[in-house]
PDB file of C-alpha atoms in Angstrom:
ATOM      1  CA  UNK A 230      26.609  -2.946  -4.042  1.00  0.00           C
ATOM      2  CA  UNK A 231      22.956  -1.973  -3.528  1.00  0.00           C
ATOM      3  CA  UNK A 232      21.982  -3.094  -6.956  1.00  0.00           C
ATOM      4  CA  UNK A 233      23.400  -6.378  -6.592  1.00  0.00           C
ATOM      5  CA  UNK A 234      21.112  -6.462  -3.422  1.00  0.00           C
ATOM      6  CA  UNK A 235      18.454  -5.729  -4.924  1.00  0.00           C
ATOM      7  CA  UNK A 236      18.708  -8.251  -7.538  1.00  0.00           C
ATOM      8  CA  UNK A 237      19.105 -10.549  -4.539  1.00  0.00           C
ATOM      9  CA  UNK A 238      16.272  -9.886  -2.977  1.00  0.00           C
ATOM     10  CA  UNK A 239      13.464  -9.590  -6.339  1.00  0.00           C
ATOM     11  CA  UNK A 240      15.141 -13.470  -7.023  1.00  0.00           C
ATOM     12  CA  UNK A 241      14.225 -14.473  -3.878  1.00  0.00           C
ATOM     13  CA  UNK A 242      10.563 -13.349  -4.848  1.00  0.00           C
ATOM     14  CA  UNK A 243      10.082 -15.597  -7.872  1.00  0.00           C
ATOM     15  CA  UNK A 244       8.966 -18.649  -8.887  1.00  0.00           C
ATOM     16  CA  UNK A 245      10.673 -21.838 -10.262  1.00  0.00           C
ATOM     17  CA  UNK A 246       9.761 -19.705 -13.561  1.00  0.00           C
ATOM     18  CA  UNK A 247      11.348 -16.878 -12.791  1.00  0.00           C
ATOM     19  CA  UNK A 248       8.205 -14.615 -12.483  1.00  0.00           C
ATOM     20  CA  UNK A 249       6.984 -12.823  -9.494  1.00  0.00           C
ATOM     21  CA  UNK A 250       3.159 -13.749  -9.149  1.00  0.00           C
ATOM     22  CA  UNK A 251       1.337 -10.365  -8.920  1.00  0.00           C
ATOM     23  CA  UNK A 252      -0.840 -11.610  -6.154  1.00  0.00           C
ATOM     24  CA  UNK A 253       1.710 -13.554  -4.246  1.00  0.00           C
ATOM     25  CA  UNK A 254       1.849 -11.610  -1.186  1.00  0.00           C
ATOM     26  CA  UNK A 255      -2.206 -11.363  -1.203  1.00  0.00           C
ATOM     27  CA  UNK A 256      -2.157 -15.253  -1.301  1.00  0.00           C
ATOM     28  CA  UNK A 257       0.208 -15.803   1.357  1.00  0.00           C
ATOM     29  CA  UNK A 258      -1.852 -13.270   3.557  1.00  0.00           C
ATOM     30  CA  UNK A 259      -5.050 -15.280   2.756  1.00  0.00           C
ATOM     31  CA  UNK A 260      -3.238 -18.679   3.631  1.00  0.00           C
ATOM     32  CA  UNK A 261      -2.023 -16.799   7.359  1.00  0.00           C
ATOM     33  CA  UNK A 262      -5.169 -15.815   8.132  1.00  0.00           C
ATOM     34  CA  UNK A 263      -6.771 -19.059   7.306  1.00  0.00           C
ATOM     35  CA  UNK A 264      -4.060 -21.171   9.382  1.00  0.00           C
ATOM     36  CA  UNK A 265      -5.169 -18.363  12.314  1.00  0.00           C
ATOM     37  CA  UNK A 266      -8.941 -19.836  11.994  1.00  0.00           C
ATOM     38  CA  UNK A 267      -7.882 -23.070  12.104  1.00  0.00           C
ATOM     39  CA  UNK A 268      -5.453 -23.010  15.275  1.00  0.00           C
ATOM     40  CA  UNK A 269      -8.208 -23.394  17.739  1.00  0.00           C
ATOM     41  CA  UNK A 270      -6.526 -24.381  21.387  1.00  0.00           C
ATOM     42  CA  UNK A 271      -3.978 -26.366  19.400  1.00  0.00           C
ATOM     43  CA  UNK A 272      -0.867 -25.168  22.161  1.00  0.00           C
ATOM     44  CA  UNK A 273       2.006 -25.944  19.365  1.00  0.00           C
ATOM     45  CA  UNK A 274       0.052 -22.992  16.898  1.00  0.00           C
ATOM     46  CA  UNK A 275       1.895 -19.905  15.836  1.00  0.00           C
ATOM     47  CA  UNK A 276       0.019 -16.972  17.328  1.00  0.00           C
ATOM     48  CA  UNK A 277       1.617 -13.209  17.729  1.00  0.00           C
ATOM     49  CA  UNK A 278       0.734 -13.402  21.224  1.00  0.00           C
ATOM     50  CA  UNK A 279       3.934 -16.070  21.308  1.00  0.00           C
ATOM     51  CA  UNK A 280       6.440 -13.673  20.333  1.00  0.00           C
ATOM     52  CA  UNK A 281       8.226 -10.927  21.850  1.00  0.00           C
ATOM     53  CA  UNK A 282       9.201  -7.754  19.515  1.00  0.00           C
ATOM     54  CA  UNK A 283      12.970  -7.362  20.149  1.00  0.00           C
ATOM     55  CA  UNK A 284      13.961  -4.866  17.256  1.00  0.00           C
ATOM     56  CA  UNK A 285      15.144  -3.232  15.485  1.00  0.00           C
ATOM     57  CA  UNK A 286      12.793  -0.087  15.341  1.00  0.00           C
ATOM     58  CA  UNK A 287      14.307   1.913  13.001  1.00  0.00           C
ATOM     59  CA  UNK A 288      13.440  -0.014   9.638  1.00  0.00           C
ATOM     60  CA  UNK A 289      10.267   1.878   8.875  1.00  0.00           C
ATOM     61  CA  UNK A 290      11.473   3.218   5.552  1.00  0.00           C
ATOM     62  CA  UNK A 291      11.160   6.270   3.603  1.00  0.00           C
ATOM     63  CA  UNK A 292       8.195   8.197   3.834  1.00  0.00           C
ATOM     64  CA  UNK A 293       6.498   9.260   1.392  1.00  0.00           C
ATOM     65  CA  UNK A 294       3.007   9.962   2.046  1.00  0.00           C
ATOM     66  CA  UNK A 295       1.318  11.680   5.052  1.00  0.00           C
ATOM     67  CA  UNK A 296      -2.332  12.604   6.215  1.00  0.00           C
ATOM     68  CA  UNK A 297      -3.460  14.564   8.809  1.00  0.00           C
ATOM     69  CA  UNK A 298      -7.037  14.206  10.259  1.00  0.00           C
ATOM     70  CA  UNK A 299      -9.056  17.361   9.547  1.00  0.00           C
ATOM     71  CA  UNK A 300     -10.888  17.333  12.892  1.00  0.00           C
ATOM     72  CA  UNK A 301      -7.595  16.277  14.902  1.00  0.00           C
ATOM     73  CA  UNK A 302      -4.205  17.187  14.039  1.00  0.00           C
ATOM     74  CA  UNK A 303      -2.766  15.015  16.644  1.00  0.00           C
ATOM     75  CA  UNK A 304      -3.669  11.790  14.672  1.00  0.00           C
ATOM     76  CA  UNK A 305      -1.806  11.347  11.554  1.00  0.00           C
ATOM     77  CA  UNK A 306      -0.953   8.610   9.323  1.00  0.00           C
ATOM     78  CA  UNK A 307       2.347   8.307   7.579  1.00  0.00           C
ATOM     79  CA  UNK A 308       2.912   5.325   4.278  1.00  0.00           C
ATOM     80  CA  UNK A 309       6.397   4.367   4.128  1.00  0.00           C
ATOM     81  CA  UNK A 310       8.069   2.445   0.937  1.00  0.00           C
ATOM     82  CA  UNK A 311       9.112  -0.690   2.939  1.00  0.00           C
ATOM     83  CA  UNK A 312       7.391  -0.432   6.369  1.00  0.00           C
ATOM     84  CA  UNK A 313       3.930   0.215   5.420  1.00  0.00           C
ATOM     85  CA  UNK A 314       1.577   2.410   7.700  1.00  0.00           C
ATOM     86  CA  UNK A 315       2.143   3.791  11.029  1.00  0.00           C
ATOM     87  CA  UNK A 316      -0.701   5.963  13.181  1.00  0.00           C
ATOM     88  CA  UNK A 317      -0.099   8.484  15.819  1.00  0.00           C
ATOM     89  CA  UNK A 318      -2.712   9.376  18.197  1.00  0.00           C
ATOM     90  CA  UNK A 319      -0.133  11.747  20.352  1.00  0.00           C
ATOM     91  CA  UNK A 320       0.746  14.740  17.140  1.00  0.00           C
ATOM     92  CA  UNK A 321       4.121  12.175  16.471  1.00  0.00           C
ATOM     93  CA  UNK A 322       5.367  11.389  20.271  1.00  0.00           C
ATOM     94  CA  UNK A 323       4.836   7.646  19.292  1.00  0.00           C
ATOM     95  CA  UNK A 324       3.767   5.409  16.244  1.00  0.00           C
ATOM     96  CA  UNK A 325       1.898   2.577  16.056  1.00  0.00           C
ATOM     97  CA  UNK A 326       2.567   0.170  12.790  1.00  0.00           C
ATOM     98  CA  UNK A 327      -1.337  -0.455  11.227  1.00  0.00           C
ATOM     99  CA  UNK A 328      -0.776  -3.118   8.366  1.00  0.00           C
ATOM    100  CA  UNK A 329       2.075  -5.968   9.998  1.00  0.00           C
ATOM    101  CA  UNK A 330      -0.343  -8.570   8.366  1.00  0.00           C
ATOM    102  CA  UNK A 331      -0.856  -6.410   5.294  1.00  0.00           C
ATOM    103  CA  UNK A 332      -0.516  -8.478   2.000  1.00  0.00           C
ATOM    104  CA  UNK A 333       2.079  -5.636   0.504  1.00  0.00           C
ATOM    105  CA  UNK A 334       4.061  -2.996   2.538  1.00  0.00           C
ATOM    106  CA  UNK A 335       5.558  -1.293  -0.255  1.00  0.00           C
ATOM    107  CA  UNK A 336       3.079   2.037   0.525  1.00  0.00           C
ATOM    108  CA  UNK A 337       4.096   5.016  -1.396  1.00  0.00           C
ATOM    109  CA  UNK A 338       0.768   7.551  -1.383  1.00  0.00           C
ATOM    110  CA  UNK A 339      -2.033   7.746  -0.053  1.00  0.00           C
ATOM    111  CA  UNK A 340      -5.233   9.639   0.098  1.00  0.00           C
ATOM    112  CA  UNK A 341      -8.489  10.521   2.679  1.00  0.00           C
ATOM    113  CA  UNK A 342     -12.065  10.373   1.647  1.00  0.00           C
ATOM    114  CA  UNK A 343     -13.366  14.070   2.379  1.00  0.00           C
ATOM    115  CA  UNK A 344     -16.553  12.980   3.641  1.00  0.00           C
ATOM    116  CA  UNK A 345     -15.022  10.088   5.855  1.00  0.00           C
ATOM    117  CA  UNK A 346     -11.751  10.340   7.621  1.00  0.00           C
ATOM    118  CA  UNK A 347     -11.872   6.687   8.466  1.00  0.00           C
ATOM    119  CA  UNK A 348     -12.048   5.761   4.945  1.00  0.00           C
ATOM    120  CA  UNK A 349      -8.443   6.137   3.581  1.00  0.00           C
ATOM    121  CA  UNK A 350      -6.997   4.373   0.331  1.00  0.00           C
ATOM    122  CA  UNK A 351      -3.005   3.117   0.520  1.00  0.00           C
ATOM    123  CA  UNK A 352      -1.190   2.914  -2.984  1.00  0.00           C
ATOM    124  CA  UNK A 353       1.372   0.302  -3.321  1.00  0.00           C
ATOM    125  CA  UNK A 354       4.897  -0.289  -5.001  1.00  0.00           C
ATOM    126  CA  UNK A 355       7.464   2.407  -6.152  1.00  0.00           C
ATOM    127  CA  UNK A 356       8.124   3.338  -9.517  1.00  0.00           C
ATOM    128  CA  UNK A 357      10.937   6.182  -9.364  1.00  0.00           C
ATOM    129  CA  UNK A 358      13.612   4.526 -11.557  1.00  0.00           C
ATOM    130  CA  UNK A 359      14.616   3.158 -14.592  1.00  0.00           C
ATOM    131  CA  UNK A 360      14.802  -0.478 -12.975  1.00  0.00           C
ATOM    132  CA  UNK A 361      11.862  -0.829 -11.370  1.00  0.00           C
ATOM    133  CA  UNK A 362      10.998  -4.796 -12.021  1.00  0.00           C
ATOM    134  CA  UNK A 363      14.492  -5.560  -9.871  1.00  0.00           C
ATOM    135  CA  UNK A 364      15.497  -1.974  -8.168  1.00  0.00           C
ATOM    136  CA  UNK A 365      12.499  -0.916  -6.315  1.00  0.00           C
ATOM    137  CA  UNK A 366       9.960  -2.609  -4.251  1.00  0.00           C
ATOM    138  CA  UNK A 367       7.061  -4.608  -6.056  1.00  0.00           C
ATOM    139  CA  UNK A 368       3.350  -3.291  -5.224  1.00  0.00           C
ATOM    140  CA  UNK A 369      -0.024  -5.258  -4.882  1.00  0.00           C
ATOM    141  CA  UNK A 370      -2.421  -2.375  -6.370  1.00  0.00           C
ATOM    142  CA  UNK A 371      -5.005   0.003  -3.725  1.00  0.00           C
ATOM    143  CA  UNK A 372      -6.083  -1.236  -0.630  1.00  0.00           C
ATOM    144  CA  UNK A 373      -8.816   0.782   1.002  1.00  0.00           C
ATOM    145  CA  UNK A 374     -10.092   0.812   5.171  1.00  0.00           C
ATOM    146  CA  UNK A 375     -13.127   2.343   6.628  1.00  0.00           C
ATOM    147  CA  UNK A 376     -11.378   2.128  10.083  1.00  0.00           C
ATOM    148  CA  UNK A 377      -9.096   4.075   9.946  1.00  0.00           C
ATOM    149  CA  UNK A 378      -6.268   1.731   9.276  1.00  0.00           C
ATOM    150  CA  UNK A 379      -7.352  -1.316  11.713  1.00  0.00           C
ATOM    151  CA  UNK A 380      -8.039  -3.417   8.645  1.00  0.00           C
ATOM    152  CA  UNK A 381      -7.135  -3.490   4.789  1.00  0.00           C
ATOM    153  CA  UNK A 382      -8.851  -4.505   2.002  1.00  0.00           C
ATOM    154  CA  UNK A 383      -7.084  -5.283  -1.762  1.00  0.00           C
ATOM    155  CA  UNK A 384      -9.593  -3.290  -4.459  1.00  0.00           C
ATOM    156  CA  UNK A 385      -9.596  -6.231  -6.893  1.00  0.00           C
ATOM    157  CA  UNK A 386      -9.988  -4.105  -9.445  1.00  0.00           C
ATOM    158  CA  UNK A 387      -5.996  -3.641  -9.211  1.00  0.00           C
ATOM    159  CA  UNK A 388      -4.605  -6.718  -8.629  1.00  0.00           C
ATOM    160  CA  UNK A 389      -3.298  -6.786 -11.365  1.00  0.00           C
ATOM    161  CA  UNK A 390       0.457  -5.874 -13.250  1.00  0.00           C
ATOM    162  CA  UNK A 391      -1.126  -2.871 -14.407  1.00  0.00           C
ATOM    163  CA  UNK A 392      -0.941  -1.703 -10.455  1.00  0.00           C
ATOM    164  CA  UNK A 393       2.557  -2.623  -9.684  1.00  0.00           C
ATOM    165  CA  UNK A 394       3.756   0.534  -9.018  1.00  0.00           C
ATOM    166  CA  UNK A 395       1.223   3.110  -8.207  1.00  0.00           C
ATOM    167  CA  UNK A 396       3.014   6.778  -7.768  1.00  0.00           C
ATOM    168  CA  UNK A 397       0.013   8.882  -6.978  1.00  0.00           C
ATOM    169  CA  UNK A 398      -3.429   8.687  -5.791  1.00  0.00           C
ATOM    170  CA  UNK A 399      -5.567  11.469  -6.162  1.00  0.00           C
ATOM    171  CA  UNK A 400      -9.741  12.135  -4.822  1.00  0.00           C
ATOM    172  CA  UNK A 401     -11.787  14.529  -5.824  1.00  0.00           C
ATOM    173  CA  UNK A 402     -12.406  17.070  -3.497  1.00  0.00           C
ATOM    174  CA  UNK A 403     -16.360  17.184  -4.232  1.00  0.00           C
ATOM    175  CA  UNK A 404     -17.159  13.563  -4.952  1.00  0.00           C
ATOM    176  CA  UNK A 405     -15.221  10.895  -2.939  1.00  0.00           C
ATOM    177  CA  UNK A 406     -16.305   8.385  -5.778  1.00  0.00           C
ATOM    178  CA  UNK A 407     -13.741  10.001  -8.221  1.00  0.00           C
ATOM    179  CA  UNK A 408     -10.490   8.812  -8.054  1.00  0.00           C
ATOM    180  CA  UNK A 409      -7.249   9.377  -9.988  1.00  0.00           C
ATOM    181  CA  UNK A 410      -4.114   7.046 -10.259  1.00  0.00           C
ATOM    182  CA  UNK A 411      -0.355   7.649 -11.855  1.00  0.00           C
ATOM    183  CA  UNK A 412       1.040   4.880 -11.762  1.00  0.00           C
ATOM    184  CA  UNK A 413       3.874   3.055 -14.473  1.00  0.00           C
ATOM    185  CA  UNK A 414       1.756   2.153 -17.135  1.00  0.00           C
ATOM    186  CA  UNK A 415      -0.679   5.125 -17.410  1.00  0.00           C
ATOM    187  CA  UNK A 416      -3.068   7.190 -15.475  1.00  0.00           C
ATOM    188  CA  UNK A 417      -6.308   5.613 -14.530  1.00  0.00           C
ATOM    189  CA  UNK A 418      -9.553   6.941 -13.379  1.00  0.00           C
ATOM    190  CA  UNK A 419     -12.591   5.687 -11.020  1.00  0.00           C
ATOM    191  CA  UNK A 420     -16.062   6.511 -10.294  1.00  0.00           C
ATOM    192  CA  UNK A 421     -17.276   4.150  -8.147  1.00  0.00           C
ATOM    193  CA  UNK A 422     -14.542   4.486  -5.307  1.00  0.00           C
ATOM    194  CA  UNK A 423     -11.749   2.220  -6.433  1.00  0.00           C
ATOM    195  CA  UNK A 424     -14.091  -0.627  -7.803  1.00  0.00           C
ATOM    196  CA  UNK A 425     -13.579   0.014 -11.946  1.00  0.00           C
ATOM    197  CA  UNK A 426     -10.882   1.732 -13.297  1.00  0.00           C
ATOM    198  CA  UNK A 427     -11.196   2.946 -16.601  1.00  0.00           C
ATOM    199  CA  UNK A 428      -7.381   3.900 -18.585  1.00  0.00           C
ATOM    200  CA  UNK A 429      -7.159   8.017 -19.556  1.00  0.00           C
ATOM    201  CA  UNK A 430      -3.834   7.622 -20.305  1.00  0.00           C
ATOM    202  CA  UNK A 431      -1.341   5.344 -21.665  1.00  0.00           C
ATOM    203  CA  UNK A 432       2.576   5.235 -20.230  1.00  0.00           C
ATOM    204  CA  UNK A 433       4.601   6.305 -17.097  1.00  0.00           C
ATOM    205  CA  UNK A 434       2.585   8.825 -14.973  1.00  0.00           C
ATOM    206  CA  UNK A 435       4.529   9.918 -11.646  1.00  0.00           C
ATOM    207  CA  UNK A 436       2.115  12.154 -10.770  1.00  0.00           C
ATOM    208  CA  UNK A 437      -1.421  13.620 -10.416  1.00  0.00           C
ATOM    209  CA  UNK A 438      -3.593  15.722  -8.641  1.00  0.00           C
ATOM    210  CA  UNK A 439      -6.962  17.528  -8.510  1.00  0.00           C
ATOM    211  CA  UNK A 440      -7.030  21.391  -8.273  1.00  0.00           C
ATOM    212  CA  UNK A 441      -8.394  21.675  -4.071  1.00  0.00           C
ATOM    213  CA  UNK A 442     -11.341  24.167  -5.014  1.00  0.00           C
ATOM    214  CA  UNK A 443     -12.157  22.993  -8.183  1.00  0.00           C
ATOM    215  CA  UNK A 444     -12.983  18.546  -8.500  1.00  0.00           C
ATOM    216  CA  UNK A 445     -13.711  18.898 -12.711  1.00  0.00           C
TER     217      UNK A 445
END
């Protein structure tokens, strides 16, 4: 009964209202890194360095976006729906999970600056059914890094319900400023890099993309 599971699992997600706070995951991120600043030497203070990884390794989720540097194919990224992003150094031998402390994992595209490949922006949350509110996980909007996946940022600009599912991200191939999202309540474009987002069009967009040779 994967349905019923599902169900399970968005209840466990809401409030006493029975909503599911758009920034909920952000705020709970804030709140663990804040607890982290305030640990000090305190010897009873939950630090990952207490904890040993004992499994399972096989929960990473479906992929559904992949990048390969353009200088080095042997370091890729790969944005799965429940599991985030992973890096390989090694062309695939072995992984390495980038966003554990990541406010949403739900990563379903993402895309590379052309001028940068350290800057890379992670779309969040999949909308590829009818039930999306209960059926599919919930996203938190873009986050963006200019290290190549070491650390995350929220654009602000999308936290918001608007960005709850984001299909598709798109860049254009000429101007890294340009940016183009599908996501389930319209298409929506930037010009600033993910800081504004202006609405082109209105209703469920699963997809978009610029032509490679050609950014108008």
């Amino acid at each position: 009964h994967p349905d019923e599971a599902r169900q399970f699992r968005a209840l466990s997600m809401m409030d006493e209202n029975g909503n599911i706070p758009a920034d909920g995951l952000f705020t709970a991120a804030q709140q663990m890194n804040d607890m982290r600043l305030q640990q000090g030497n305190n010897p009873q203070a939950i630090t990952s360095a207490g904890w040993t990884w004992i499994g399972p390794g096989n929960i990473g989720g479906r992929v559904r976006s992949i990048i390969i540097h353009p200088a080095d194919p042997n370091i890729m990224w790969a944005g799965s729906v429940t599991g985030g992003v992973w890096k390989t150094t090694n062309g695939g031998t072995s992984w390495q999970i980038l966003t554990d402390f990541m406010s949403n994992m739900a990563v379903t595209t993402m895309v590379m600056d052309p001028t940068n490949p350290d800057i890379l922006y992670a779309g969040t949350g999949e909308g590829f059914t009818f039930n999306r509110e209960i059926s599919e996980p919930l996203g938190g909007g873009v986050f963006k890094t200019t290290d190549g996946g070491a650390t995350w940022t929220q654009l602000a600009s999308t936290n918001n319900s608007n960005w709850h599912f984001v299909n598709r991200l798109a860049i254009n191939p000429s101007n890294s400023q340009i940016m183009l999202a599908a996501t389930y309540t319209g298409l929506w474009r930037s010009t600033d890099g993910g800081t504004s987002w202006t609405s082109v069009l209105s209703g469920y967009m699963g997809d978009v993309n610029f032509n490679p040779s050609d950014g108008n």
